[in-house]
Short mmCIF file of C-alpha atoms in Angstrom, two decimals:
data_model
loop_
_atom_site.label_atom_id
_atom_site.label_comp_id
_atom_site.label_asym_id
_atom_site.label_seq_id
_atom_site.Cartn_x
_atom_site.Cartn_y
_atom_site.Cartn_z
CA MET A 1 45.39 25.49 9.82
CA PRO A 2 44.43 23.93 13.11
CA SER A 3 43.44 20.27 12.97
CA VAL A 4 39.86 19.40 13.74
CA ASP A 5 39.24 16.88 16.45
CA THR A 6 36.09 15.27 15.06
CA ALA A 7 35.56 13.00 18.04
CA ARG A 8 35.64 15.96 20.39
CA SER A 9 33.38 18.05 18.12
CA LEU A 10 30.53 15.49 18.32
CA SER A 11 27.96 16.00 21.02
CA PRO A 12 27.63 13.25 23.67
CA ARG A 13 24.23 12.32 22.22
CA ALA A 14 25.67 11.94 18.69
CA ARG A 15 28.52 9.80 19.99
CA LEU A 16 26.03 7.48 21.71
CA ARG A 17 23.81 7.09 18.65
CA PRO A 18 25.76 4.26 16.90
CA LEU A 19 25.98 2.48 20.23
CA ALA A 20 22.23 2.76 20.73
CA VAL A 21 21.52 1.42 17.23
CA THR A 22 23.91 -1.50 17.76
CA ALA A 23 22.36 -2.25 21.14
CA ALA A 24 18.88 -2.22 19.60
CA ILE A 25 19.91 -4.68 16.86
CA VAL A 26 21.62 -6.97 19.37
CA ALA A 27 18.53 -6.82 21.59
CA LEU A 28 16.30 -7.72 18.65
CA LEU A 29 18.48 -10.62 17.55
CA GLY A 30 18.82 -11.74 21.14
CA GLY A 31 15.06 -11.91 21.25
CA CYS A 32 15.13 -14.72 18.71
CA ALA A 33 15.00 -17.44 21.36
CA THR A 34 14.01 -20.68 19.68
CA VAL A 35 10.32 -21.56 19.98
CA ALA A 36 9.65 -25.26 19.46
CA PRO A 37 7.00 -26.28 16.91
CA TRP A 38 4.65 -27.49 19.68
CA GLU A 39 4.93 -24.07 21.34
CA ARG A 40 3.71 -22.15 18.29
CA GLU A 41 -0.01 -22.38 18.89
CA HIS A 42 -0.40 -18.62 19.24
CA LEU A 43 2.05 -17.82 16.43
CA ALA A 44 -0.03 -19.98 14.07
CA ARG A 45 -3.09 -17.75 14.35
CA PRO A 46 -4.05 -16.13 11.03
CA ALA A 47 -4.06 -12.77 12.83
CA MET A 48 -0.32 -13.18 13.54
CA GLU A 49 0.48 -13.17 9.82
CA SER A 50 2.13 -10.07 8.39
CA ASP A 51 -0.91 -9.51 6.19
CA THR A 52 -4.12 -11.20 7.33
CA ASN A 53 -6.10 -10.49 4.16
CA PRO A 54 -3.88 -9.54 1.17
CA PRO A 55 -6.71 -8.88 -1.35
CA ALA A 56 -8.44 -6.54 1.10
CA THR A 57 -5.19 -4.87 2.11
CA ALA A 58 -4.30 -4.20 -1.53
CA LEU A 59 -7.52 -2.22 -2.02
CA ASP A 60 -7.05 -0.26 1.21
CA GLU A 61 -3.42 0.49 0.32
CA HIS A 62 -4.49 1.83 -3.05
CA VAL A 63 -6.35 4.62 -1.23
CA PHE A 64 -3.23 5.55 0.77
CA GLU A 65 -1.04 5.25 -2.32
CA TYR A 66 -2.84 8.02 -4.19
CA ARG A 67 -4.00 10.29 -1.37
CA GLU A 68 -0.74 10.54 0.53
CA GLY A 69 2.69 11.75 -0.54
CA ALA A 70 4.48 8.76 0.98
CA THR A 71 4.67 5.32 -0.60
CA GLY A 72 6.65 2.19 0.13
CA GLY A 73 7.24 0.16 3.22
CA ARG A 74 4.61 -2.50 2.73
CA GLY A 75 7.19 -4.90 1.38
CA VAL A 76 5.26 -5.33 -1.85
CA GLY A 77 5.16 -3.38 -5.09
CA ALA A 78 3.34 -0.11 -5.55
CA GLY A 79 0.17 0.00 -7.58
CA SER A 80 -0.30 1.64 -10.89
CA GLY A 81 -2.43 4.28 -12.54
CA CYS A 82 -2.18 8.04 -12.30
CA GLY A 83 -4.77 8.60 -9.55
CA CYS A 84 -5.23 12.16 -10.76
CA ASN A 85 -8.36 12.93 -8.76
CA MET B 1 -23.17 1.41 -17.88
CA GLN B 2 -19.79 1.99 -16.25
CA LEU B 3 -21.11 0.64 -12.96
CA SER B 4 -22.22 -2.59 -14.66
CA HIS B 5 -18.67 -2.99 -16.04
CA GLY B 6 -17.28 -2.50 -12.56
CA VAL B 7 -19.46 -5.15 -10.99
CA LEU B 8 -18.56 -7.64 -13.74
CA PRO B 9 -15.40 -9.06 -12.08
CA PHE B 10 -17.34 -9.51 -8.82
CA VAL B 11 -20.12 -11.40 -10.61
CA LEU B 12 -17.52 -13.39 -12.56
CA GLY B 13 -15.87 -14.40 -9.31
CA VAL B 14 -19.15 -15.61 -7.83
CA VAL B 15 -19.88 -17.64 -10.97
CA LEU B 16 -16.35 -19.10 -10.97
CA PHE B 17 -16.55 -20.30 -7.36
CA PRO B 18 -18.12 -23.70 -8.15
CA ALA B 19 -15.77 -24.28 -11.11
CA TRP B 20 -12.65 -23.64 -9.01
CA ALA B 21 -14.03 -25.80 -6.22
CA GLU B 22 -13.76 -28.74 -8.62
CA ALA B 23 -10.08 -27.99 -9.28
CA GLN B 24 -7.04 -28.82 -7.10
CA ARG B 25 -5.87 -26.93 -3.98
CA GLY B 26 -6.14 -23.20 -4.25
CA ALA B 27 -8.29 -20.15 -3.54
CA VAL B 28 -10.61 -17.70 -5.26
CA ASP B 29 -11.28 -14.23 -3.93
CA THR B 30 -13.79 -11.70 -5.15
CA ARG B 31 -14.60 -8.30 -3.67
CA VAL B 32 -16.17 -4.90 -4.21
CA PHE B 33 -14.71 -1.69 -2.76
CA VAL B 34 -16.35 1.73 -2.58
CA TYR B 35 -14.72 5.08 -1.74
CA ALA B 36 -16.81 8.22 -1.30
CA ASP B 37 -15.91 11.62 0.14
CA GLN B 38 -17.71 14.88 0.77
CA ASN B 39 -15.93 16.49 -2.22
CA ASP B 40 -17.98 14.49 -4.72
CA THR B 41 -15.36 11.88 -5.46
CA THR B 42 -16.55 8.30 -5.81
CA ILE B 43 -14.51 5.23 -6.67
CA VAL B 44 -15.97 1.77 -7.19
CA THR B 45 -13.47 -1.07 -7.48
CA SER B 46 -14.31 -4.64 -8.30
CA ALA B 47 -11.66 -7.34 -8.22
CA VAL B 48 -11.37 -11.09 -8.63
CA SER B 49 -8.25 -13.18 -8.04
CA ALA B 50 -7.48 -16.87 -8.09
CA SER B 51 -4.51 -19.00 -7.10
CA GLY B 52 -3.74 -22.69 -7.38
CA VAL B 53 -0.98 -25.02 -6.23
CA VAL B 54 0.59 -27.47 -8.66
CA ASP B 55 2.74 -30.38 -7.43
CA ASP B 56 2.99 -28.79 -3.96
CA ARG B 57 5.88 -26.64 -5.24
CA VAL B 58 4.50 -24.26 -7.83
CA GLU B 59 1.80 -21.71 -7.15
CA ILE B 60 0.16 -19.77 -9.95
CA GLY B 61 -2.09 -16.76 -9.57
CA ALA B 62 -4.14 -14.38 -11.68
CA ARG B 63 -6.26 -11.32 -10.97
CA TYR B 64 -8.42 -8.77 -12.69
CA LEU B 65 -9.49 -5.42 -11.32
CA VAL B 66 -11.64 -2.54 -12.51
CA ASP B 67 -11.60 0.97 -11.00
CA ILE B 68 -14.37 3.43 -11.85
CA VAL B 69 -13.58 6.97 -10.72
CA SER B 70 -15.86 9.98 -10.88
CA SER B 71 -15.00 13.31 -9.30
CA ALA B 72 -16.26 16.85 -9.13
CA SER B 73 -13.94 17.69 -6.26
CA VAL B 74 -13.41 21.40 -5.69
CA ASP B 75 -9.69 21.20 -6.47
CA VAL B 76 -10.44 19.49 -9.79
CA VAL B 77 -13.15 21.95 -10.80
CA THR B 78 -11.10 24.97 -9.72
CA GLN B 79 -8.47 24.04 -12.27
CA ALA B 80 -11.00 24.81 -15.00
CA THR B 81 -11.58 21.16 -15.78
CA ASP B 82 -15.01 19.64 -15.74
CA ALA B 83 -16.01 16.89 -13.42
CA MET B 84 -14.08 13.85 -14.58
CA SER B 85 -14.82 10.16 -14.80
CA ASP B 86 -12.47 7.38 -15.77
CA VAL B 87 -12.18 3.62 -15.88
CA ARG B 88 -9.01 1.69 -15.14
CA HIS B 89 -8.48 -1.99 -15.96
CA GLU B 90 -5.71 -4.02 -14.38
CA VAL B 91 -4.73 -7.62 -15.09
CA GLY B 92 -1.96 -9.53 -13.38
CA ALA B 93 -0.35 -12.94 -13.11
CA SER B 94 2.11 -14.44 -10.66
CA LEU B 95 4.27 -17.52 -10.34
CA ALA B 96 5.99 -18.79 -7.18
CA TYR B 97 8.25 -21.78 -6.60
CA ARG B 98 9.14 -23.45 -3.32
CA GLY B 99 12.38 -25.36 -3.93
CA ASP B 100 12.58 -26.65 -0.37
CA PRO B 101 10.48 -26.00 2.74
CA ASP B 102 12.58 -22.98 3.73
CA GLN B 103 12.93 -21.08 0.45
CA ARG B 104 10.51 -19.41 -1.95
CA VAL B 105 11.12 -17.49 -5.13
CA GLY B 106 8.59 -15.87 -7.44
CA ALA B 107 7.77 -13.29 -10.06
CA SER B 108 4.72 -11.32 -11.13
CA TYR B 109 3.52 -9.10 -13.93
CA ALA B 110 0.67 -6.59 -14.04
CA ARG B 111 -0.65 -4.27 -16.71
CA SER B 112 -2.86 -1.29 -16.00
CA VAL B 113 -4.74 0.69 -18.63
CA GLU B 114 -6.84 3.85 -18.51
CA HIS B 115 -7.60 6.34 -21.23
CA ASP B 116 -4.51 8.51 -20.64
CA TYR B 117 -2.25 6.21 -18.63
CA GLU B 118 -0.79 2.77 -19.29
CA SER B 119 1.72 0.94 -17.17
CA HIS B 120 3.61 -2.35 -17.03
CA ASN B 121 4.86 -3.71 -13.72
CA VAL B 122 7.27 -6.61 -13.22
CA SER B 123 8.60 -7.81 -9.91
CA ALA B 124 10.49 -10.68 -8.33
CA PHE B 125 10.94 -11.85 -4.75
CA TYR B 126 13.02 -14.25 -2.73
CA ALA B 127 12.24 -15.37 0.82
CA ARG B 128 14.22 -17.65 3.11
CA ASP B 129 13.44 -18.99 6.57
CA LEU B 130 16.43 -18.98 8.89
CA ARG B 131 17.28 -20.21 12.37
CA GLU B 132 14.66 -22.97 12.51
CA ARG B 133 12.03 -20.61 11.09
CA MET B 134 12.58 -18.06 13.82
CA LEU B 135 13.63 -15.47 11.25
CA THR B 136 12.45 -14.87 7.68
CA LEU B 137 14.46 -12.78 5.24
CA SER B 138 12.70 -11.48 2.14
CA LEU B 139 13.94 -9.47 -0.83
CA TRP B 140 11.72 -7.80 -3.39
CA LEU B 141 12.60 -5.95 -6.61
CA GLY B 142 10.21 -4.25 -8.99
CA HIS B 143 10.19 -2.17 -12.14
CA GLN B 144 7.38 -0.07 -13.61
CA ARG B 145 7.13 1.62 -16.95
CA SER B 146 4.26 4.03 -17.49
CA GLU B 147 3.17 6.01 -20.51
CA ILE B 148 1.10 9.17 -20.07
CA THR B 149 -0.69 10.25 -23.21
CA VAL B 150 -2.95 13.28 -23.55
CA SER B 151 -4.78 13.99 -26.79
CA GLY B 152 -6.46 17.15 -28.01
CA ALA B 153 -5.21 20.75 -28.12
CA TYR B 154 -2.54 20.18 -25.46
CA ALA B 155 -1.46 16.74 -26.67
CA PHE B 156 1.74 15.28 -25.34
CA GLU B 157 3.29 11.93 -24.52
CA ARG B 158 5.66 11.31 -21.64
CA SER B 159 6.92 8.29 -19.73
CA LEU B 160 7.78 7.43 -16.15
CA LEU B 161 10.18 4.71 -15.04
CA ALA B 162 10.31 3.40 -11.51
CA TYR B 163 12.85 1.10 -9.85
CA LEU B 164 11.73 -0.32 -6.53
CA GLY B 165 13.20 -2.60 -3.91
CA SER B 166 12.70 -3.71 -0.35
CA VAL B 167 14.32 -5.90 2.27
CA GLY B 168 12.22 -7.44 5.02
CA LEU B 169 13.06 -9.27 8.24
CA ASP B 170 10.36 -11.03 10.25
CA TRP B 171 11.43 -12.19 13.71
CA VAL B 172 9.70 -14.60 16.05
CA LEU B 173 10.47 -12.93 19.37
CA GLY B 174 8.76 -15.52 21.54
CA GLN B 175 5.69 -17.72 21.82
CA ARG B 176 3.38 -14.71 21.46
CA ASP B 177 5.34 -12.02 19.61
CA ARG B 178 6.48 -11.31 16.09
CA LEU B 179 8.33 -8.23 14.87
CA GLU B 180 8.74 -7.27 11.23
CA LEU B 181 11.06 -4.66 9.77
CA VAL B 182 10.81 -3.53 6.14
CA LEU B 183 13.25 -1.15 4.49
CA SER B 184 12.09 0.14 1.09
CA GLY B 185 13.69 2.36 -1.50
CA SER B 186 12.63 3.53 -4.93
CA LEU B 187 13.72 5.82 -7.71
CA TYR B 188 11.22 7.45 -10.06
CA ASP B 189 12.45 9.02 -13.28
CA GLY B 190 10.19 10.82 -15.72
CA PHE B 191 6.94 12.77 -15.78
CA GLN B 192 5.41 12.96 -12.30
CA ALA B 193 3.13 16.00 -12.46
CA SER B 194 -0.48 16.05 -13.56
CA PRO B 195 -1.15 16.81 -17.23
CA TYR B 196 -4.37 18.56 -16.19
CA ARG B 197 -3.31 20.99 -13.47
CA TYR B 198 -2.40 24.58 -14.33
CA LEU B 199 -1.39 27.50 -12.11
CA THR B 200 -2.33 31.09 -12.75
CA ILE B 201 0.48 33.58 -12.09
CA GLY B 202 0.02 37.20 -13.12
CA GLY B 203 -2.96 36.28 -15.28
CA LEU B 204 -1.02 33.63 -17.22
CA ALA B 205 -1.52 29.87 -16.95
CA TYR B 206 1.49 27.64 -16.35
CA ALA B 207 1.56 23.85 -16.49
CA GLU B 208 2.44 22.07 -13.29
CA ASN B 209 6.08 20.96 -13.33
CA HIS B 210 7.74 18.56 -10.87
CA PRO B 211 11.38 17.40 -10.77
CA ASP B 212 11.81 14.39 -13.06
CA THR B 213 13.76 12.41 -10.48
CA ARG B 214 12.35 11.42 -7.11
CA GLY B 215 14.11 9.11 -4.69
CA ARG B 216 12.05 7.66 -1.84
CA GLY B 217 12.87 5.70 1.28
CA ALA B 218 10.67 4.16 3.96
CA LEU B 219 11.26 2.15 7.10
CA THR B 220 8.38 0.18 8.60
CA LEU B 221 8.15 -1.63 11.93
CA ARG B 222 5.25 -3.99 12.66
CA HIS B 223 4.59 -5.88 15.85
CA ARG B 224 1.99 -8.54 16.58
CA HIS B 225 1.21 -9.84 20.05
CA ALA B 226 -1.12 -12.76 20.82
CA PHE B 227 -3.25 -12.34 23.91
CA GLU B 228 -5.55 -14.89 25.50
CA ARG B 229 -9.08 -15.46 24.12
CA ASN B 230 -7.76 -15.34 20.53
CA VAL B 231 -7.17 -11.60 20.69
CA THR B 232 -4.24 -10.30 18.63
CA LEU B 233 -2.85 -6.78 18.96
CA ARG B 234 -1.26 -5.34 15.84
CA THR B 235 0.81 -2.15 15.79
CA GLU B 236 2.73 -0.44 13.00
CA ALA B 237 4.98 2.59 12.64
CA ARG B 238 6.41 3.90 9.39
CA PHE B 239 8.89 6.66 8.62
CA TYR B 240 9.33 8.13 5.15
CA ARG B 241 11.52 10.70 3.37
CA ASP B 242 12.02 11.60 -0.25
CA SER B 243 14.11 13.88 -2.43
CA TYR B 244 11.16 16.26 -2.97
CA GLY B 245 11.56 17.16 0.70
CA VAL B 246 8.49 15.33 1.94
CA THR B 247 8.91 13.79 5.39
CA ALA B 248 6.05 11.61 6.58
CA GLY B 249 5.08 9.09 9.20
CA ASN B 250 2.13 7.01 10.22
CA ALA B 251 1.19 4.95 13.25
CA GLU B 252 -1.48 2.29 13.43
CA VAL B 253 -2.88 0.18 16.23
CA GLY B 254 -5.59 -2.44 15.93
CA PHE B 255 -6.87 -5.75 17.22
CA LEU B 256 -8.43 -8.89 15.77
CA GLN B 257 -10.40 -11.47 17.71
CA GLU B 258 -11.53 -14.87 16.45
CA ARG B 259 -14.84 -15.97 18.02
CA GLY B 260 -16.01 -19.31 16.65
CA LEU B 261 -17.28 -18.81 13.12
CA PHE B 262 -16.75 -15.05 13.40
CA ASP B 263 -13.81 -12.73 13.68
CA VAL B 264 -14.02 -9.05 14.51
CA GLY B 265 -11.50 -6.25 14.52
CA ALA B 266 -10.89 -2.54 14.65
CA SER B 267 -7.96 -0.25 13.95
CA LEU B 268 -6.94 3.39 14.02
CA ARG B 269 -4.35 4.81 11.63
CA ILE B 270 -2.94 8.34 11.84
CA TYR B 271 -0.73 9.87 9.13
CA GLY B 272 1.07 13.18 8.78
CA GLN B 273 3.46 14.70 6.26
CA SER B 274 5.38 17.89 5.52
CA ALA B 275 5.10 19.74 2.20
CA ALA B 276 7.49 19.33 -0.72
CA ARG B 277 10.15 22.02 -0.59
CA PHE B 278 8.97 23.60 -3.86
CA PHE B 279 5.29 23.77 -2.87
CA GLU B 280 3.85 27.23 -2.22
CA ALA B 281 0.24 28.02 -1.42
CA ARG B 282 0.45 30.94 -3.87
CA TYR B 283 3.28 31.42 -6.33
CA ALA B 284 4.21 35.08 -6.72
CA ARG B 285 6.29 34.42 -9.86
CA GLN B 286 7.09 31.62 -12.24
CA GLN B 287 9.60 29.11 -10.88
CA ARG B 288 11.42 26.10 -12.22
CA TYR B 289 9.11 23.75 -10.30
CA LEU B 290 5.42 24.46 -9.75
CA THR B 291 2.80 22.28 -8.15
CA LEU B 292 -0.83 22.28 -7.13
CA ASP B 293 -0.74 18.66 -6.01
CA LYS B 294 -2.46 18.38 -2.63
CA GLU B 295 -0.44 15.21 -1.99
CA LEU B 296 2.65 17.46 -1.89
CA THR B 297 1.24 19.82 0.76
CA ARG B 298 1.36 19.66 4.54
CA PHE B 299 -1.54 17.60 5.86
CA MET B 300 -2.62 14.88 8.23
CA ASN B 301 -5.33 12.26 8.16
CA ALA B 302 -6.91 9.58 10.32
CA PHE B 303 -8.66 6.34 9.35
CA ALA B 304 -10.85 4.42 11.82
CA THR B 305 -11.72 0.94 10.56
CA LEU B 306 -14.17 -1.72 11.69
CA MET B 307 -14.14 -5.22 10.24
CA VAL B 308 -16.09 -8.43 10.64
CA GLY B 309 -15.61 -11.82 9.02
CA VAL B 310 -17.72 -14.97 9.01
CA ARG B 311 -16.80 -18.51 8.00
CA PRO B 312 -20.06 -20.34 7.28
CA ARG B 313 -19.98 -24.13 7.22
CA VAL B 314 -19.77 -25.41 3.66
CA GLY B 315 -19.55 -28.76 1.87
CA GLU B 316 -16.72 -31.26 2.26
CA GLN B 317 -15.20 -30.36 -1.11
CA VAL B 318 -14.47 -26.86 0.12
CA GLU B 319 -11.86 -26.24 2.80
CA ALA B 320 -13.22 -22.89 3.89
CA LEU B 321 -15.37 -19.98 2.83
CA ARG B 322 -14.81 -16.61 4.45
CA VAL B 323 -16.94 -13.54 3.89
CA ASP B 324 -15.53 -10.26 5.21
CA LEU B 325 -16.89 -6.76 5.50
CA ARG B 326 -14.88 -3.72 6.49
CA ALA B 327 -15.70 -0.03 6.71
CA SER B 328 -13.39 2.94 7.30
CA PHE B 329 -14.27 6.48 8.25
CA PHE B 330 -11.60 9.03 7.44
CA GLY B 331 -10.76 12.70 7.69
CA PHE B 332 -8.02 14.77 6.02
CA ARG B 333 -6.93 18.19 7.25
CA TYR B 334 -4.80 20.25 4.87
CA GLY B 335 -2.51 22.88 6.36
CA ASP B 336 -1.86 25.21 3.45
CA TYR B 337 -3.64 23.92 0.35
CA PRO B 338 -5.64 26.85 -1.05
CA PHE B 339 -8.54 24.87 -2.55
CA LEU B 340 -9.29 22.36 0.17
CA ARG B 341 -9.14 22.60 3.95
CA ARG B 342 -10.59 19.26 4.95
CA ARG B 343 -12.00 16.11 3.47
CA LEU B 344 -14.26 13.59 5.18
CA GLY B 345 -15.37 10.30 3.71
CA VAL B 346 -15.91 6.60 3.99
CA THR B 347 -14.63 3.43 2.37
CA ALA B 348 -16.35 0.06 2.48
CA GLN B 349 -15.53 -3.32 1.02
CA LEU B 350 -17.26 -6.68 0.86
CA GLY B 351 -15.25 -9.75 -0.06
CA ALA B 352 -15.51 -13.51 -0.18
CA THR B 353 -12.61 -16.00 -0.23
CA LEU B 354 -13.08 -19.65 -1.06
CA SER B 355 -10.24 -22.06 -0.22
CA PHE B 356 -10.19 -25.65 -1.44
#
């Protein structure tokens, strides 16, 4: 049985994929240049928080939770109830 | 009568405001939410929550929520069921501890009850600030146990277990940018169909039947950029896949601007998904898995949201009072669901948060 050269069987795009992912992660981490506390005026805005209004977001998310097939990704737990309608 | 029950938590929250203002540092939030669509479905939700800080290290929280649902939607009526109405009560409590300025750990519990569905939810989280607070790592684990009970001629009792988890990274990219990445996974095991939906094949009715096990995964990216004049741009993209064969994604872009005592904002969210691999618009014969769930069909939707908040000046005992109003206009377009082609509607919510 002839041996399979897996490296040669991959397309150029597939071979570049791990490299692209690694480069993206390095670029993201490289973006973590230190910002001094006195330079955080803009970062301190309430609108820069991950969730600006958690009680309101929870009610909005409940609509998505039961009217879409996809759940997860908010970083918090799913709701409850059958949402049969 | 049901409506008066639903407004009760909202009224309770308003009454509790002065009492909590006398207590130590914390917050009280109360709000009313309304959902209405052109298919005669209406949901009124009323919620009140409160949190307080003890010894600067421990934060406790509690909340109560009531959902009142009434529907005569065409897909409900077509399944030979009458227009339905239901009430759901949910209570929850949370506890968080900050051991040092860079670490937080916490747990929460919630219980939800409606006439045919009862669930218990427990969760725990851990968050740690790294690299001089340039990076925040958070871990979250949750477990849900639900019991579905139907009485009458077709009585049955089934359960559903869910195991959920997520890992989040929040980067400070610079003086004006933050990027957040959340990877979530969950496993559902148990009854996941509707006890009320039946399919007619060859003149015979068959109960809906979904696979008992469903694994789900989602990856979310969020970016916030601070512009001049207190304008913040917020964008989000999410990718989702599950073992039912549903692939989905959504993108959202919005802005918020603080203008003195007011803040205003707007956003647009677009969502699309493929159908579950066992969904068919019309089943020609009985199969192992059958579904009439429109959330397992191919569809897309869009939500356009407007929001406004105001922070009126209040007494010295109160740190801040914020009243917010938001309204969303939405449309769904179903690709191959036989009972519904489109759905238009609106959601609105009014809330007030008192911090002290």
